[in-house]
PDB file of C-alpha atoms in Angstrom:
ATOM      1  CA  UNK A   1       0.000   0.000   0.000  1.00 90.00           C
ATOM      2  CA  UNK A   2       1.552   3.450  -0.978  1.00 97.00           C
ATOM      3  CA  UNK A   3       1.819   6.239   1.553  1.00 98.00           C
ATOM      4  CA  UNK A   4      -0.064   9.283   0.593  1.00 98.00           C
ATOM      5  CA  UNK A   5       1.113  12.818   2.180  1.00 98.00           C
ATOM      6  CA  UNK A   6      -0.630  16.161   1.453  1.00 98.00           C
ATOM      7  CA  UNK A   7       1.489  18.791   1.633  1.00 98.00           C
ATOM      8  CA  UNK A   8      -0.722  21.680   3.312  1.00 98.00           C
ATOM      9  CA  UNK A   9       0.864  25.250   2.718  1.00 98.00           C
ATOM     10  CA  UNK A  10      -0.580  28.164   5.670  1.00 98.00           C
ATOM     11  CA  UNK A  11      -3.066  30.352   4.454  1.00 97.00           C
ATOM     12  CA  UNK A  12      -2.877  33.890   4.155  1.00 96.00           C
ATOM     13  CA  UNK A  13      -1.255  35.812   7.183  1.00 93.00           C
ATOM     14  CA  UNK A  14      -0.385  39.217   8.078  1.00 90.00           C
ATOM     15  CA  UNK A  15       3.377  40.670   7.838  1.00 80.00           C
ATOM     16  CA  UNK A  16       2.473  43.625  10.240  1.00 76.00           C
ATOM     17  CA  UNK A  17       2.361  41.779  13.739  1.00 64.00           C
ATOM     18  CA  UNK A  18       4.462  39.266  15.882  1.00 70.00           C
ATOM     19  CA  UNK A  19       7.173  37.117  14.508  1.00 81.00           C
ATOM     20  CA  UNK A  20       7.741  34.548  11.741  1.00 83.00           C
ATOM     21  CA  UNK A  21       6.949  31.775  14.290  1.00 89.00           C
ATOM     22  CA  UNK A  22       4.202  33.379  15.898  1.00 90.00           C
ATOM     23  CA  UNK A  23       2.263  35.647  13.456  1.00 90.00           C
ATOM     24  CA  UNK A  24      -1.524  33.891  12.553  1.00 93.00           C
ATOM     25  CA  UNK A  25      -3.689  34.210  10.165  1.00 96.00           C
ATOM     26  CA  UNK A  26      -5.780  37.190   8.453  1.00 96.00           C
ATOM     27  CA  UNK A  27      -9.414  36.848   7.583  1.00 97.00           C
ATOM     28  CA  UNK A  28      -9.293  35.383   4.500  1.00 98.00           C
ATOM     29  CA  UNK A  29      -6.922  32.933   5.569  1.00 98.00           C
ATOM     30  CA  UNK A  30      -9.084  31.694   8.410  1.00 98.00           C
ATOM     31  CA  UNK A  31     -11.888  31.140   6.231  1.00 98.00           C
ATOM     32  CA  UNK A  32      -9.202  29.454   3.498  1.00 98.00           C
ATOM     33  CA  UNK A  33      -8.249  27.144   6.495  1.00 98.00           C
ATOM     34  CA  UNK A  34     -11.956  25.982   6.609  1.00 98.00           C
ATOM     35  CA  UNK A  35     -11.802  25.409   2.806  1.00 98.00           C
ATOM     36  CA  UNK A  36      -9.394  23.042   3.398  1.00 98.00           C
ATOM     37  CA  UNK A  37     -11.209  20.917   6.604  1.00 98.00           C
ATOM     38  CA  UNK A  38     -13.834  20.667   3.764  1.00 98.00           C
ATOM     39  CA  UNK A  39     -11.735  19.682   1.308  1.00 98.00           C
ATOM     40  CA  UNK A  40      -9.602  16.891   2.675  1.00 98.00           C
ATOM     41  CA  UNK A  41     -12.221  16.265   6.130  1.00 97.00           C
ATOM     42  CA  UNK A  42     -13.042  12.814   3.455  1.00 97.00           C
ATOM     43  CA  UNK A  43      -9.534  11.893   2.701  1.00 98.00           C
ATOM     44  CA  UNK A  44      -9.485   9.576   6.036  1.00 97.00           C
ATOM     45  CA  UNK A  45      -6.058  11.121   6.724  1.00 98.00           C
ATOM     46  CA  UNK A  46      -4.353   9.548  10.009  1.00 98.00           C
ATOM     47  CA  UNK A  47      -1.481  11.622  11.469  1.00 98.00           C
ATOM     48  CA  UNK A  48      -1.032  15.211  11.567  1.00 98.00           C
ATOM     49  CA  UNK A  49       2.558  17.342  11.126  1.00 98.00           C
ATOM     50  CA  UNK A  50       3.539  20.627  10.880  1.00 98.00           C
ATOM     51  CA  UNK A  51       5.923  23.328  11.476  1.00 98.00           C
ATOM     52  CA  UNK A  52       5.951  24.567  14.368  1.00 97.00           C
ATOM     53  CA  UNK A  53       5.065  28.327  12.912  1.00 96.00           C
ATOM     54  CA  UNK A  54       1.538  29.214  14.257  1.00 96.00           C
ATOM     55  CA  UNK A  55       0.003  30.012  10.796  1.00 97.00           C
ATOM     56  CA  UNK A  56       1.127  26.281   9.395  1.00 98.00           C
ATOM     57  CA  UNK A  57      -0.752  25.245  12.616  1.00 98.00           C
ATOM     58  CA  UNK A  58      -3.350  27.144  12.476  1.00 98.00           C
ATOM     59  CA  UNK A  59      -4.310  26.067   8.744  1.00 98.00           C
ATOM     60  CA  UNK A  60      -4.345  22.658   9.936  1.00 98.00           C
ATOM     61  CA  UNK A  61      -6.155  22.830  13.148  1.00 98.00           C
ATOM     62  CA  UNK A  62      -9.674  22.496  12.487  1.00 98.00           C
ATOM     63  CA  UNK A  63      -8.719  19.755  10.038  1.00 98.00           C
ATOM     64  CA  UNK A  64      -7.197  18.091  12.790  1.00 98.00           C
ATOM     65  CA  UNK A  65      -9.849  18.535  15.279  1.00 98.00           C
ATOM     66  CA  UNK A  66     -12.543  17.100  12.976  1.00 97.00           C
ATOM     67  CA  UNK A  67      -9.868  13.586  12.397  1.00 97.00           C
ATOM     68  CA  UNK A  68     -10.190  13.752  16.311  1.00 97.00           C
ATOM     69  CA  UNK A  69      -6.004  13.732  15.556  1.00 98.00           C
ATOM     70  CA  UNK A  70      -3.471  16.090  17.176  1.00 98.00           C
ATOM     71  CA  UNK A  71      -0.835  17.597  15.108  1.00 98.00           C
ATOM     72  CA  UNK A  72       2.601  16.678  15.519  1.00 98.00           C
ATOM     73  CA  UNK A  73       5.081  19.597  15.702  1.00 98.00           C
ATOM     74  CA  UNK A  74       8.571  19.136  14.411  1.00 97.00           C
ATOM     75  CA  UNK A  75      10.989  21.969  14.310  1.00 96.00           C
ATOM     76  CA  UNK A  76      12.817  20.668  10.721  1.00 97.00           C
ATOM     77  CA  UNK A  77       9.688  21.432   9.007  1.00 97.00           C
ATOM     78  CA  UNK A  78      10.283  25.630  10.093  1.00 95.00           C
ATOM     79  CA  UNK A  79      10.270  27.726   6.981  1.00 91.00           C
ATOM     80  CA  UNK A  80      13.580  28.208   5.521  1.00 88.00           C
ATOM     81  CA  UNK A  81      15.328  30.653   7.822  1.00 84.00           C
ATOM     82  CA  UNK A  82      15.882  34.208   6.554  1.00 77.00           C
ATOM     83  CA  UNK A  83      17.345  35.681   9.813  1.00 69.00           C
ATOM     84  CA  UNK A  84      18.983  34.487  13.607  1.00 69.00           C
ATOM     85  CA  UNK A  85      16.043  36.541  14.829  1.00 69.00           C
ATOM     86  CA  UNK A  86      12.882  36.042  13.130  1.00 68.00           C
ATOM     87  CA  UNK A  87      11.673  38.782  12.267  1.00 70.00           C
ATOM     88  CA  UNK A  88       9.032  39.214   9.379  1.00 71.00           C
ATOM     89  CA  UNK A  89      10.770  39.979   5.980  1.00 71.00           C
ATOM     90  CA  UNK A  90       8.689  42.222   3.684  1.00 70.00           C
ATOM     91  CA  UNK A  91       7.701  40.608   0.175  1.00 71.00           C
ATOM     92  CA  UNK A  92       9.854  42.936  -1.643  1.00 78.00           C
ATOM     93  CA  UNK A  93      12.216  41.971   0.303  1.00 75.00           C
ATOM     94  CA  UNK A  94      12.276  38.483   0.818  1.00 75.00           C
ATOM     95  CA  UNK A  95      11.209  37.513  -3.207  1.00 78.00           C
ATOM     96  CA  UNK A  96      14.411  38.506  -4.533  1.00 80.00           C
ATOM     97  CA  UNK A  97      16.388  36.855  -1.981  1.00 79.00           C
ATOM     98  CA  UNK A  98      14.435  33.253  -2.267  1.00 83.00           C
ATOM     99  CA  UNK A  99      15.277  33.930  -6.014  1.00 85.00           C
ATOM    100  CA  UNK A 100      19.020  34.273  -5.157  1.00 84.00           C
ATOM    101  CA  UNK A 101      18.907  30.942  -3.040  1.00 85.00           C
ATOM    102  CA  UNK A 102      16.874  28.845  -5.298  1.00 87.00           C
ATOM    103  CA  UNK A 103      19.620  29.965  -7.493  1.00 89.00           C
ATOM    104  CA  UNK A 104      22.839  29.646  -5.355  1.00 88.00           C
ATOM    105  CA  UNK A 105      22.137  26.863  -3.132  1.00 84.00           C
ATOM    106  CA  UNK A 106      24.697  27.880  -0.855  1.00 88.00           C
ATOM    107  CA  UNK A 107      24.025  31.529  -1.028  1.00 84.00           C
ATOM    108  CA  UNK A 108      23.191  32.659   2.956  1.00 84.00           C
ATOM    109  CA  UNK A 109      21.684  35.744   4.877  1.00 76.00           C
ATOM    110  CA  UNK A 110      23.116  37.190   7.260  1.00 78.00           C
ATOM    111  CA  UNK A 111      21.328  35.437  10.098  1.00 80.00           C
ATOM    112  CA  UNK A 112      19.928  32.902   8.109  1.00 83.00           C
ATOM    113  CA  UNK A 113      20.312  29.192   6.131  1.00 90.00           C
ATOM    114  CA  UNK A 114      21.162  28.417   2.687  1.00 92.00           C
ATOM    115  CA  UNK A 115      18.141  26.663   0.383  1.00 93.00           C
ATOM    116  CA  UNK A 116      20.422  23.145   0.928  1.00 95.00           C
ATOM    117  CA  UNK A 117      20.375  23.294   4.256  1.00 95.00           C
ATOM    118  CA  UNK A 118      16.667  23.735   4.537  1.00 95.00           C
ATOM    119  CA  UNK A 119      16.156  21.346   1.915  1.00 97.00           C
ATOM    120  CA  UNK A 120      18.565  18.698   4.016  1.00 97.00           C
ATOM    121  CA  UNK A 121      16.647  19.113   7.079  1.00 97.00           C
ATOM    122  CA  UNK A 122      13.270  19.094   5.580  1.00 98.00           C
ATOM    123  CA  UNK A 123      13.902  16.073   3.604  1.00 98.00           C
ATOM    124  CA  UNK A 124      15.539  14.259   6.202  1.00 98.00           C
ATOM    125  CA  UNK A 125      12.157  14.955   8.542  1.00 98.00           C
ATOM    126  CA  UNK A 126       9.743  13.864   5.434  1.00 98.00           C
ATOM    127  CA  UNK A 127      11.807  10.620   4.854  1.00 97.00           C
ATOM    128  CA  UNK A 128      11.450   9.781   8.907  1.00 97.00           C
ATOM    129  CA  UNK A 129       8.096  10.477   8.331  1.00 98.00           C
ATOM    130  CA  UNK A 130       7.527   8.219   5.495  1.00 97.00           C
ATOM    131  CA  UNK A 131       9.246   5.418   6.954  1.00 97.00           C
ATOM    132  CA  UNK A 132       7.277   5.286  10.185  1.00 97.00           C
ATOM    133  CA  UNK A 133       4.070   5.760   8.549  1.00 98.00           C
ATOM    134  CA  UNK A 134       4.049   3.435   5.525  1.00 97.00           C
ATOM    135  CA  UNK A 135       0.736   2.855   4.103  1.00 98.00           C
ATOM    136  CA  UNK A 136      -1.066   5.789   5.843  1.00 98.00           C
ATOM    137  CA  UNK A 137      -2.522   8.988   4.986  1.00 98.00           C
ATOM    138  CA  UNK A 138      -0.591  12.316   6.288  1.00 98.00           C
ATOM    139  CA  UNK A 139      -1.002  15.560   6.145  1.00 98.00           C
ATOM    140  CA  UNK A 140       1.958  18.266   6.630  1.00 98.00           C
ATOM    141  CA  UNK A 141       1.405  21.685   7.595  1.00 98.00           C
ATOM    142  CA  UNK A 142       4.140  23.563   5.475  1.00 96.00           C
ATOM    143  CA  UNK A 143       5.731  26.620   4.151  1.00 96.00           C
ATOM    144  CA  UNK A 144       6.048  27.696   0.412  1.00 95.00           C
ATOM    145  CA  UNK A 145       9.337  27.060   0.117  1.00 94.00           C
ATOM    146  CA  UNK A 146      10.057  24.326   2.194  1.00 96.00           C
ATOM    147  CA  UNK A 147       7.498  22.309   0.504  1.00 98.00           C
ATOM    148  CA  UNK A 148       8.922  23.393  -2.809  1.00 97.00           C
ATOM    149  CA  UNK A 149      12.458  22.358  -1.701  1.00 97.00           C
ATOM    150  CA  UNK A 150      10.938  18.982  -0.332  1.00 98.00           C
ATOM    151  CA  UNK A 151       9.171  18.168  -3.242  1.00 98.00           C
ATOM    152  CA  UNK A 152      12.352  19.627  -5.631  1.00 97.00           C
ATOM    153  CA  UNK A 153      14.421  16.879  -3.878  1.00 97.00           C
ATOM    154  CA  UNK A 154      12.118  13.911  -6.430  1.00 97.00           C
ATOM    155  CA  UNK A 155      11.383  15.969  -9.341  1.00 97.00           C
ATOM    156  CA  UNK A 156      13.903  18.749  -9.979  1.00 95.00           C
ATOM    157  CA  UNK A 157      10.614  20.286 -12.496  1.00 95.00           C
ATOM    158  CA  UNK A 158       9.667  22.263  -8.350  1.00 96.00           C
ATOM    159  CA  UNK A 159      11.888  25.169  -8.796  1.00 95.00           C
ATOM    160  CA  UNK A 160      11.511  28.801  -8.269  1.00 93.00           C
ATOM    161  CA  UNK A 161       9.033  28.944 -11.098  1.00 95.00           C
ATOM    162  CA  UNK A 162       6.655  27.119  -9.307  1.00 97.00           C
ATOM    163  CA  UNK A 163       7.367  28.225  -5.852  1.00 95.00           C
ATOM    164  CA  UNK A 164       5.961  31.452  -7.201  1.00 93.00           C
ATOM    165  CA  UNK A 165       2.767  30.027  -9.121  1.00 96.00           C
ATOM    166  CA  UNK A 166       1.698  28.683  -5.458  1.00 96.00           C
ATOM    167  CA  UNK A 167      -0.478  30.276  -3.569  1.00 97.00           C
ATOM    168  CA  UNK A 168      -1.751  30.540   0.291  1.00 96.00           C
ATOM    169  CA  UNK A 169      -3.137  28.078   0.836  1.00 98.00           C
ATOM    170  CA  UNK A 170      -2.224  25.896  -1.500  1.00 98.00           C
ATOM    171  CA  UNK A 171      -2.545  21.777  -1.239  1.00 98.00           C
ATOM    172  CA  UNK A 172      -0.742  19.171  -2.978  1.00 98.00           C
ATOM    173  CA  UNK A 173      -1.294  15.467  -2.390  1.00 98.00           C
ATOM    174  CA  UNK A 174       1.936  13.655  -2.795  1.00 98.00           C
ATOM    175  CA  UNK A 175       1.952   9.504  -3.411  1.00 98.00           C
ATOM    176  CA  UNK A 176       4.784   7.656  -2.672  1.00 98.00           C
ATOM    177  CA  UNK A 177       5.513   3.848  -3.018  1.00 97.00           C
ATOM    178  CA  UNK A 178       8.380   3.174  -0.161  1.00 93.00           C
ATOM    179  CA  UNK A 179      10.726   6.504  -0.836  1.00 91.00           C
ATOM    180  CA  UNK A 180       9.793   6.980  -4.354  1.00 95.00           C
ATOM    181  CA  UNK A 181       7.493   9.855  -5.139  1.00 97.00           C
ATOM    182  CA  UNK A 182       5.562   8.374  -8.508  1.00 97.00           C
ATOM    183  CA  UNK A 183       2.596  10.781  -8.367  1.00 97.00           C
ATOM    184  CA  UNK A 184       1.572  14.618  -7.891  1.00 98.00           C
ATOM    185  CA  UNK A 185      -1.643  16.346  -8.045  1.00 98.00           C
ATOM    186  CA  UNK A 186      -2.793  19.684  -6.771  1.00 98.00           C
ATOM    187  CA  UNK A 187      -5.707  19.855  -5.202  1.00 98.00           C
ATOM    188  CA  UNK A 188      -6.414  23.076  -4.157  1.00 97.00           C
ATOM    189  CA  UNK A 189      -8.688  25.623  -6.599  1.00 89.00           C
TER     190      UNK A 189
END
């Protein structure tokens, strides 16, 4: 039986308050979080991950709640780090420097990780994951481009280019047959 994870990227959340690990949610993605309990409540999924960000959390809550699951928080699956202190990067900021890493590797911010050290990490955490869950259903509560650099890591075709045609939330359903991903399909409209 082939292990099926959906890769759950946080909804919509405000740049103006907290930290990257503890800003929310805004409006819109509150009610995109409840989009997505409808949208996978049928999928019979049976353990919960995420990052332990509260908007990767907080997209997957309610989901969680109506499995009657709790989600599983593991540190690895943090967004790729920008800065030693977390503070919230501004879009025009932060775009052009993804771009740089996704196309330097190694390149690092002051502060911060390179893309293949996050993707290292990230994969290392998915691959644990898989391999003490074969044969079940799993949802991950992610980050744009961690999930891109996790799902880059089997199919090189998840670059930059598609890191930007995501959007938040977006939902991908994964299917792997032992470590071998051998199918993709996005789910979310």
């Amino acid at each position: 039986m082939n292990t099926i994870i959906y890769m759950v990227r946080h909804g919509e959340s405000p740049k103006v308050e907290g930290n990257e690990r503890t800003r929310g949610l805004t409006e819109k993605g509150k009610t995109d979080a409840k989009r997505i309990t409808e949208l996978l409540k049928h999928e019979g999924i049976d353990v919960f991950f995420s990052s332990p960000y509260s908007r990767a959390i907080m997209t997957l809550e309610e989901l969680a709640q109506t499995a009657g699951k709790q989600i599983q928080l593991h540190e690895d699956l943090r967004e790729l780090t920008f800065s030693n202190d977390d503070k919230i990067t501004s879009d025009k900021e932060l775009y052009p420097l993804v771009s740089k890493m996704f196309s330097n590797r190694a390149a690092v911010s002051p502060g911060g990780e390179s893309a293949i050290g996050c993707q290292t990490r990230a994969v290392a955490v998915l691959k644990e994951i898989l391999t003490k869950n074969r044969g079940q259903r799993i949802a991950i509560g992610t980050h744009g481009a961690v999930m891109t650099l996790i799902m880059e890591h089997f199919d090189s075709s998840y670059d930059f280019d598609f890191l930007m045609r995501t959007s938040k939330p977006d939902v991908y359903r994964m299917e792997f047959k032992d470590d071998e991903l051998i199918k993709v399909e996005r789910l979310w409209k």
